[in-house]
Coordinates of C-alpha atoms in Angstrom, one line a residue:
Chain A
M196 CA -16.6 -35.3 -42.8
K197 CA -17.8 -37.0 -39.6
N198 CA -17.6 -35.2 -36.3
W199 CA -15.3 -36.4 -33.6
P200 CA -17.2 -38.9 -31.4
L201 CA -17.9 -38.3 -27.7
W202 CA -16.0 -40.2 -25.0
E203 CA -16.9 -40.7 -21.3
V204 CA -13.9 -40.2 -18.9
F205 CA -13.4 -42.1 -15.7
I206 CA -10.6 -41.3 -13.3
R207 CA -9.0 -43.2 -10.4
S208 CA -7.9 -40.4 -8.0
K209 CA -5.5 -42.7 -6.1
N210 CA -4.8 -46.4 -5.8
G211 CA -7.2 -48.2 -3.6
L212 CA -10.2 -46.1 -4.9
E213 CA -12.4 -47.0 -7.9
H214 CA -12.5 -45.1 -11.2
R215 CA -15.2 -42.5 -11.1
H216 CA -17.0 -40.8 -14.0
C217 CA -15.9 -37.2 -14.2
G218 CA -17.1 -35.9 -17.6
S219 CA -16.9 -36.3 -21.3
L220 CA -15.0 -35.0 -24.3
H221 CA -14.7 -35.3 -28.0
A222 CA -11.7 -37.0 -29.7
S223 CA -11.1 -38.7 -33.0
D224 CA -9.8 -41.9 -31.4
A225 CA -9.0 -43.6 -28.1
T226 CA -5.4 -42.4 -27.9
M227 CA -6.5 -38.8 -28.4
A228 CA -9.3 -39.2 -25.9
L229 CA -6.8 -40.3 -23.3
E230 CA -4.5 -37.4 -24.0
N231 CA -7.3 -34.9 -23.9
A232 CA -8.7 -36.4 -20.7
R233 CA -5.3 -36.0 -19.1
D234 CA -5.2 -32.3 -20.1
V235 CA -8.8 -31.6 -19.3
Y236 CA -9.4 -33.6 -16.1
T237 CA -6.0 -34.1 -14.4
R238 CA -4.2 -30.7 -14.5
R239 CA -3.9 -30.7 -10.7
M240 CA -2.9 -34.3 -9.9
E241 CA -6.6 -35.4 -9.7
G242 CA -5.7 -38.9 -11.0
V243 CA -3.4 -41.8 -11.3
S244 CA -5.3 -43.8 -13.9
I245 CA -7.8 -42.8 -16.7
W246 CA -10.4 -44.9 -18.6
V247 CA -12.1 -43.5 -21.7
V248 CA -15.1 -45.2 -23.1
P249 CA -17.0 -44.3 -26.3
S250 CA -20.3 -42.8 -25.1
S251 CA -22.2 -44.7 -27.7
Q252 CA -21.1 -48.0 -26.0
I253 CA -22.9 -47.2 -22.7
T254 CA -26.3 -48.8 -22.1
A255 CA -28.2 -46.9 -19.5
S256 CA -31.3 -47.7 -17.5
N257 CA -34.4 -45.7 -18.3
P258 CA -35.4 -43.3 -15.5
E259 CA -39.1 -43.6 -16.5
L260 CA -38.9 -47.2 -15.4
N261 CA -37.2 -46.4 -12.0
G262 CA -40.4 -47.5 -10.2
E263 CA -40.3 -51.1 -11.4
T264 CA -36.5 -51.2 -11.5
F265 CA -35.6 -50.0 -8.0
E266 CA -38.7 -49.9 -5.9
P267 CA -39.0 -53.6 -5.2
A268 CA -36.0 -53.3 -3.0
M269 CA -37.9 -51.0 -0.7
D270 CA -40.2 -53.6 0.8
K271 CA -37.4 -56.1 1.4
A272 CA -36.4 -54.8 4.8
Y273 CA -35.2 -58.3 5.7
R274 CA -32.1 -57.7 3.7
H275 CA -30.9 -55.3 6.3
P276 CA -29.3 -56.3 9.7
T277 CA -31.7 -54.0 11.6
F278 CA -34.6 -56.1 10.6
Y279 CA -33.6 -58.8 13.1
E280 CA -34.5 -57.9 16.6
L281 CA -32.3 -59.6 19.1
P282 CA -31.7 -59.3 22.8
D283 CA -29.5 -56.5 24.0
E284 CA -27.3 -58.9 26.0
L285 CA -26.1 -60.4 22.7
K286 CA -22.6 -59.0 22.0
H287 CA -20.5 -58.8 18.9
M288 CA -23.2 -59.4 16.3
Chain B
M105 CA -48.9 -37.1 -24.1
S106 CA -52.1 -35.3 -23.1
E107 CA -52.1 -31.9 -21.6
K108 CA -53.2 -33.4 -18.3
E109 CA -50.3 -35.9 -18.2
I110 CA -47.8 -33.1 -18.9
K111 CA -49.3 -31.0 -16.2
S112 CA -48.8 -33.8 -13.6
L113 CA -45.3 -34.5 -14.8
E114 CA -44.5 -30.8 -14.4
E115 CA -45.9 -30.9 -10.8
I116 CA -43.7 -33.9 -10.0
F117 CA -40.7 -32.1 -11.6
E118 CA -41.3 -28.8 -9.6
A119 CA -41.7 -30.8 -6.4
K120 CA -38.4 -32.6 -7.0
I121 CA -36.6 -29.2 -7.4
A122 CA -38.3 -27.8 -4.3
R123 CA -36.9 -30.9 -2.4
D124 CA -33.4 -30.0 -3.7
E125 CA -33.3 -33.2 -5.8
K126 CA -31.1 -32.9 -8.9
I127 CA -32.4 -33.3 -12.4
E128 CA -30.3 -35.7 -14.5
P129 CA -30.0 -35.8 -18.3
K130 CA -32.5 -38.6 -19.0
D131 CA -35.1 -37.4 -16.5
W132 CA -38.2 -35.9 -17.9
M133 CA -38.0 -32.1 -17.9
P134 CA -40.2 -29.3 -19.2
E135 CA -39.1 -28.1 -22.6
K136 CA -38.6 -24.6 -21.2
Y137 CA -36.2 -25.9 -18.6
R138 CA -34.2 -27.6 -21.3
Q139 CA -34.0 -24.6 -23.5
T140 CA -33.2 -22.2 -20.6
H141 CA -30.4 -24.5 -19.5
I142 CA -29.0 -24.8 -23.1
R143 CA -29.0 -21.0 -23.3
Q144 CA -27.4 -20.4 -20.0
I145 CA -24.8 -23.2 -20.0
S146 CA -23.7 -22.6 -23.6
Q147 CA -23.5 -18.8 -22.9
H148 CA -21.3 -19.7 -19.9
A149 CA -19.1 -22.1 -22.0
H150 CA -18.7 -19.5 -24.8
S151 CA -17.7 -16.9 -22.2
E152 CA -14.9 -19.2 -21.0
I153 CA -13.7 -19.8 -24.6
V154 CA -13.9 -16.2 -25.8
G155 CA -12.5 -15.1 -22.4
M156 CA -9.1 -16.7 -23.4
L157 CA -8.7 -14.2 -26.2
P158 CA -8.1 -10.9 -24.3
E159 CA -5.5 -12.8 -22.1
G160 CA -3.8 -14.6 -25.0
N161 CA -2.7 -11.2 -26.1
W162 CA -0.3 -11.0 -23.1
I163 CA 1.3 -14.5 -23.1
T164 CA 4.3 -13.4 -25.1
R165 CA 4.4 -10.1 -23.4
A166 CA 4.3 -11.3 -19.7
P167 CA 7.1 -9.5 -17.7
S168 CA 8.7 -12.7 -16.3
L169 CA 8.7 -16.4 -16.8
K170 CA 6.8 -16.8 -13.5
R171 CA 4.0 -14.5 -14.7
K172 CA 4.0 -16.2 -18.1
V173 CA 3.5 -19.8 -16.8
A174 CA 0.8 -18.6 -14.4
L175 CA -1.0 -16.8 -17.2
L176 CA -0.7 -19.8 -19.5
A177 CA -2.1 -22.1 -16.7
K178 CA -5.0 -19.7 -16.2
I179 CA -5.9 -19.7 -19.9
Q180 CA -5.6 -23.4 -20.1
D181 CA -8.0 -23.7 -17.2
E182 CA -10.4 -21.5 -19.1
A183 CA -10.3 -23.9 -22.1
G184 CA -10.9 -26.7 -19.6
H185 CA -13.9 -24.8 -18.1
G186 CA -15.3 -24.3 -21.5
L187 CA -15.0 -28.0 -22.2
Y188 CA -16.7 -29.1 -18.9
L189 CA -19.5 -26.7 -19.7
Y190 CA -19.9 -27.7 -23.3
S191 CA -20.1 -31.4 -22.2
A192 CA -22.7 -30.5 -19.6
C193 CA -24.7 -28.7 -22.2
E194 CA -24.5 -31.6 -24.7
T195 CA -26.3 -33.8 -22.2
L196 CA -29.4 -31.7 -22.9
G197 CA -29.5 -33.0 -26.5
I198 CA -27.6 -30.3 -28.5
S199 CA -24.4 -31.2 -30.4
R200 CA -21.1 -29.4 -29.9
D201 CA -21.2 -28.4 -33.6
E202 CA -24.6 -26.7 -33.1
L203 CA -23.2 -24.9 -30.0
Y204 CA -20.2 -23.6 -32.0
E205 CA -22.5 -22.6 -34.9
Q206 CA -24.6 -20.5 -32.5
L207 CA -21.5 -18.7 -31.2
H208 CA -20.0 -18.1 -34.6
S209 CA -23.3 -16.9 -36.1
G210 CA -23.8 -14.5 -33.3
K211 CA -27.0 -16.2 -32.2
A212 CA -25.6 -17.2 -28.8
K213 CA -24.1 -14.6 -26.5
Y214 CA -21.1 -14.6 -24.3
S215 CA -20.2 -12.4 -21.4
S216 CA -19.9 -8.9 -22.8
I217 CA -16.9 -8.0 -20.6
F218 CA -14.6 -9.8 -23.1
N219 CA -15.4 -7.2 -25.7
Y220 CA -13.2 -4.7 -23.9
P221 CA -9.5 -4.5 -24.9
T222 CA -6.5 -5.5 -22.7
L223 CA -4.2 -2.5 -23.2
T224 CA -1.5 -3.0 -20.6
W225 CA 0.0 -5.7 -18.5
A226 CA -1.9 -4.3 -15.5
D227 CA -5.1 -5.4 -17.3
M228 CA -4.1 -9.0 -16.7
G229 CA -4.1 -8.1 -13.0
A230 CA -7.5 -6.3 -13.2
V231 CA -9.1 -9.1 -15.3
G232 CA -8.0 -11.7 -12.7
W233 CA -9.0 -9.7 -9.7
L234 CA -12.2 -8.1 -10.9
V235 CA -13.5 -10.2 -13.8
D236 CA -12.7 -13.5 -12.2
G237 CA -13.8 -12.1 -8.9
A238 CA -17.2 -11.2 -10.3
A239 CA -17.4 -14.6 -12.1
I240 CA -16.7 -16.4 -8.8
I241 CA -19.6 -14.5 -7.1
N242 CA -21.8 -15.6 -10.0
Q243 CA -20.6 -19.1 -10.0
V244 CA -20.4 -20.3 -6.4
P245 CA -24.3 -20.4 -6.1
L246 CA -24.4 -22.4 -9.3
C247 CA -22.6 -25.3 -7.6
A248 CA -26.1 -26.0 -6.0
T249 CA -28.1 -25.5 -9.1
S250 CA -30.8 -28.1 -10.0
Y251 CA -29.3 -29.6 -13.2
G252 CA -26.8 -32.2 -12.1
P253 CA -24.3 -32.0 -14.9
Y254 CA -24.1 -28.2 -14.7
A255 CA -23.8 -28.3 -10.9
R256 CA -20.9 -30.9 -11.1
A257 CA -19.1 -28.8 -13.8
M258 CA -19.4 -25.7 -11.6
V259 CA -17.9 -27.5 -8.6
R260 CA -14.8 -28.1 -10.7
V261 CA -14.8 -24.6 -12.2
C262 CA -15.0 -22.9 -8.8
K263 CA -12.2 -25.0 -7.3
E264 CA -9.9 -23.9 -10.1
E265 CA -11.1 -20.3 -10.3
S266 CA -9.8 -19.0 -7.0
F267 CA -6.2 -19.3 -8.2
H268 CA -7.2 -17.0 -11.1
Q269 CA -8.4 -14.3 -8.8
R270 CA -5.4 -14.5 -6.5
Q271 CA -2.9 -14.4 -9.3
G272 CA -4.7 -11.3 -10.7
F273 CA -4.8 -9.5 -7.3
Q274 CA -1.1 -10.3 -6.8
I275 CA -0.2 -8.7 -10.2
M276 CA -2.1 -5.5 -9.1
M277 CA -0.6 -5.6 -5.6
T278 CA 2.9 -5.8 -7.1
L279 CA 2.3 -3.0 -9.5
A280 CA 0.8 -0.8 -6.8
E281 CA 3.9 -1.3 -4.7
G282 CA 6.2 -0.5 -7.6
T283 CA 7.4 2.7 -9.3
P284 CA 4.9 5.6 -9.7
E285 CA 4.5 4.6 -13.3
Q286 CA 3.6 1.0 -12.4
K287 CA 1.2 2.2 -9.7
E288 CA -0.4 4.5 -12.3
M289 CA -0.7 1.6 -14.7
A290 CA -2.6 -0.4 -12.0
Q291 CA -4.9 2.5 -11.3
D292 CA -5.6 3.0 -15.0
A293 CA -6.5 -0.7 -15.4
L294 CA -8.8 -0.5 -12.4
N295 CA -10.4 2.7 -13.8
R296 CA -11.2 1.0 -17.1
W297 CA -12.4 -2.4 -15.7
W298 CA -14.4 -1.4 -12.6
F299 CA -17.7 -0.5 -14.2
P300 CA -17.6 -3.2 -16.8
A301 CA -17.0 -5.7 -14.0
L302 CA -20.0 -4.5 -12.1
M303 CA -22.2 -4.8 -15.2
M304 CA -20.9 -8.3 -15.7
L305 CA -23.3 -9.4 -12.9
G306 CA -26.2 -8.7 -15.2
P307 CA -28.9 -6.1 -15.7
T308 CA -30.7 -4.7 -12.6
D309 CA -33.4 -6.9 -11.1
D310 CA -36.3 -4.9 -12.6
A311 CA -34.8 -5.2 -16.1
S312 CA -33.8 -8.9 -15.9
V313 CA -36.3 -10.9 -17.8
H314 CA -35.1 -14.4 -16.7
T315 CA -34.6 -13.9 -12.9
A316 CA -38.0 -15.0 -11.6
Q317 CA -38.0 -18.3 -13.5
S318 CA -34.3 -19.0 -12.9
M319 CA -34.7 -18.5 -9.2
K320 CA -37.5 -21.1 -9.1
W321 CA -35.3 -23.6 -10.9
K322 CA -32.4 -22.8 -8.6
L323 CA -30.5 -21.8 -11.7
K324 CA -30.0 -18.6 -9.8
R325 CA -29.9 -18.3 -6.1
K326 CA -29.4 -14.6 -5.7
T327 CA -30.6 -11.7 -7.8
N328 CA -28.1 -9.7 -10.0
D329 CA -28.4 -6.7 -7.7
E330 CA -27.6 -8.8 -4.6
L331 CA -24.6 -10.3 -6.3
R332 CA -23.4 -6.9 -7.4
Q333 CA -23.7 -5.5 -3.9
Q334 CA -21.7 -8.5 -2.6
F335 CA -19.0 -7.8 -5.1
V336 CA -18.7 -4.1 -4.3
D337 CA -18.7 -4.8 -0.6
Q338 CA -15.9 -7.3 -0.8
T339 CA -13.8 -5.6 -3.4
V340 CA -13.6 -2.0 -2.1
P341 CA -11.5 -3.0 1.0
Q342 CA -9.2 -5.0 -1.3
A343 CA -8.5 -1.9 -3.4
E344 CA -7.9 0.2 -0.2
M345 CA -5.5 -2.4 1.0
I346 CA -3.2 -1.9 -2.0
G347 CA -3.7 1.8 -2.1
L348 CA -5.8 2.0 -5.3
T349 CA -8.9 4.2 -5.7
I350 CA -12.2 2.9 -6.9
P351 CA -13.1 5.2 -9.8
D352 CA -16.6 6.2 -8.5
P353 CA -17.0 9.6 -6.8
N354 CA -20.4 8.5 -5.3
L355 CA -18.9 5.4 -3.6
K356 CA -19.6 5.6 0.2
W357 CA -20.0 3.3 3.1
N358 CA -23.5 3.3 4.6
P359 CA -23.1 2.4 8.3
E360 CA -26.8 1.7 8.6
T361 CA -27.2 -0.8 5.8
K362 CA -23.6 -1.9 6.3
H363 CA -23.2 -1.8 2.5
Y364 CA -21.4 0.5 0.1
E365 CA -23.5 2.8 -2.0
F366 CA -22.3 3.4 -5.6
S367 CA -23.2 5.2 -8.8
E368 CA -25.9 4.2 -11.2
L369 CA -24.3 2.1 -14.0
D370 CA -24.3 3.1 -17.6
W371 CA -26.7 0.5 -18.9
E372 CA -26.9 2.1 -22.3
E373 CA -23.2 1.2 -22.8
F374 CA -23.9 -2.3 -21.5
W375 CA -26.7 -2.9 -24.0
Q376 CA -24.6 -1.5 -26.8
V377 CA -21.8 -4.0 -26.1
V378 CA -24.3 -6.9 -25.8
K379 CA -25.7 -5.9 -29.1
G380 CA -22.3 -6.2 -30.7
H381 CA -21.1 -2.6 -30.7
G382 CA -18.4 -2.9 -28.0
P383 CA -14.8 -2.1 -28.8
C384 CA -13.7 -5.7 -29.6
N385 CA -16.9 -7.6 -30.5
K386 CA -15.9 -8.1 -34.1
M387 CA -12.3 -9.0 -33.3
R388 CA -13.3 -11.6 -30.8
L389 CA -15.8 -13.3 -33.1
D390 CA -13.4 -13.2 -36.0
A391 CA -10.8 -14.9 -34.0
R392 CA -13.2 -17.7 -33.0
R393 CA -14.4 -18.2 -36.5
N394 CA -10.9 -18.2 -38.0
A395 CA -9.7 -20.7 -35.4
W396 CA -12.7 -23.0 -36.2
N397 CA -12.5 -22.6 -40.0
N398 CA -8.7 -22.9 -40.3
G399 CA -8.7 -25.9 -38.0
E400 CA -11.2 -27.8 -40.1
W401 CA -8.5 -29.7 -42.1
V402 CA -6.9 -30.8 -38.8
R403 CA -10.1 -32.2 -37.5
N404 CA -10.8 -34.0 -40.8
A405 CA -7.2 -35.4 -40.9
A406 CA -7.5 -36.7 -37.4
M407 CA -10.8 -38.4 -38.2
A408 CA -9.5 -39.9 -41.5
Y409 CA -6.5 -41.2 -39.6
A410 CA -8.7 -42.8 -36.9
E411 CA -10.8 -44.5 -39.5
K412 CA -7.8 -45.8 -41.4
Q413 CA -6.4 -47.3 -38.2
E414 CA -9.7 -48.9 -37.4
N415 CA -10.0 -50.4 -40.9
R416 CA -6.4 -51.8 -40.6
E417 CA -7.3 -53.5 -37.3
V418 CA -10.4 -55.0 -38.8
K419 CA -8.4 -56.4 -41.8
Q420 CA -5.7 -57.8 -39.5
A421 CA -8.4 -59.6 -37.5
I422 CA -9.7 -61.3 -40.6

């Protein structure tokens, strides 16, 4: 018999905030994954909403390619407001 | 990969840890780092799960509804802690089934303290106060350990653990303020749990084979002897406060070092229990194996149901 698949759990701690990844668990289906997530991750009112996603459905970037993936942003200082030197007399900008 | 390439990866890796950067599951890591973490995290997870057993004994025997709901909540937390830790361990590329198999076959260890019996209600107090107390001392530094998933799990565990120790101490305090028989029961529990709790913090530094490497990887931030001293120093005044006596004739305050001195521990007993000859080793492992084996049909039925539902949805879609 197949083992219960792995699910990733995301919790919104209160309305106005995003769901955040908080861990994973095993469950036979989505309904059970939600029930288990409630018991494992929200025993002390840590959340108002839960998402569960099969772990196998997540596509992740490869940390070995972090250089070419993320480093190009480092030499693009002109994307930041501090790049633009303006006179001190200028207000509200 | 050539030896030279691995060497340079290792240097980058060590430098990362030295800068207090976290290691995440998909990052390159030395095989030894992976194996050490699997060993320690799984041992920790197993301890949480086996640790439920000595307490489960007292759920139906708790003296009041208040004590019963608190004990149930504590045990449920321990199941939760075991799950956080198993999940963290699985990110290192080992499956949950392999982890259980290692526990059930005796290949993996769990904290040897759980091989002692819980004989009276006062043991629920002593376990919470001393065993969870020693566990917290061990666990707080792990919140800053180098492996990200382990550190995150430990933050959650530590947040929840302090209620465990407080409920245990309150049980002891209540008994110590009670009838002479109740106070005696509390003292008896302290007498039996004190030395095993001290040994829980691990072998002495000169006998601990993993300490040096674990310190380097920040898997350990203080040595076993430092942690033990911290535990003694903070626990002795707590016992005095509720009028109980630490069962060690050699215990004395050293005003120069500002630490308590205490007896040499019986390490022969410790190793006997670790090797499987403690009072309850067989009972604990049998309970785990039975729960796993007898639950197999439930796991299979749940999976069969899930597959059937999925097939039905697919058919309806067509």
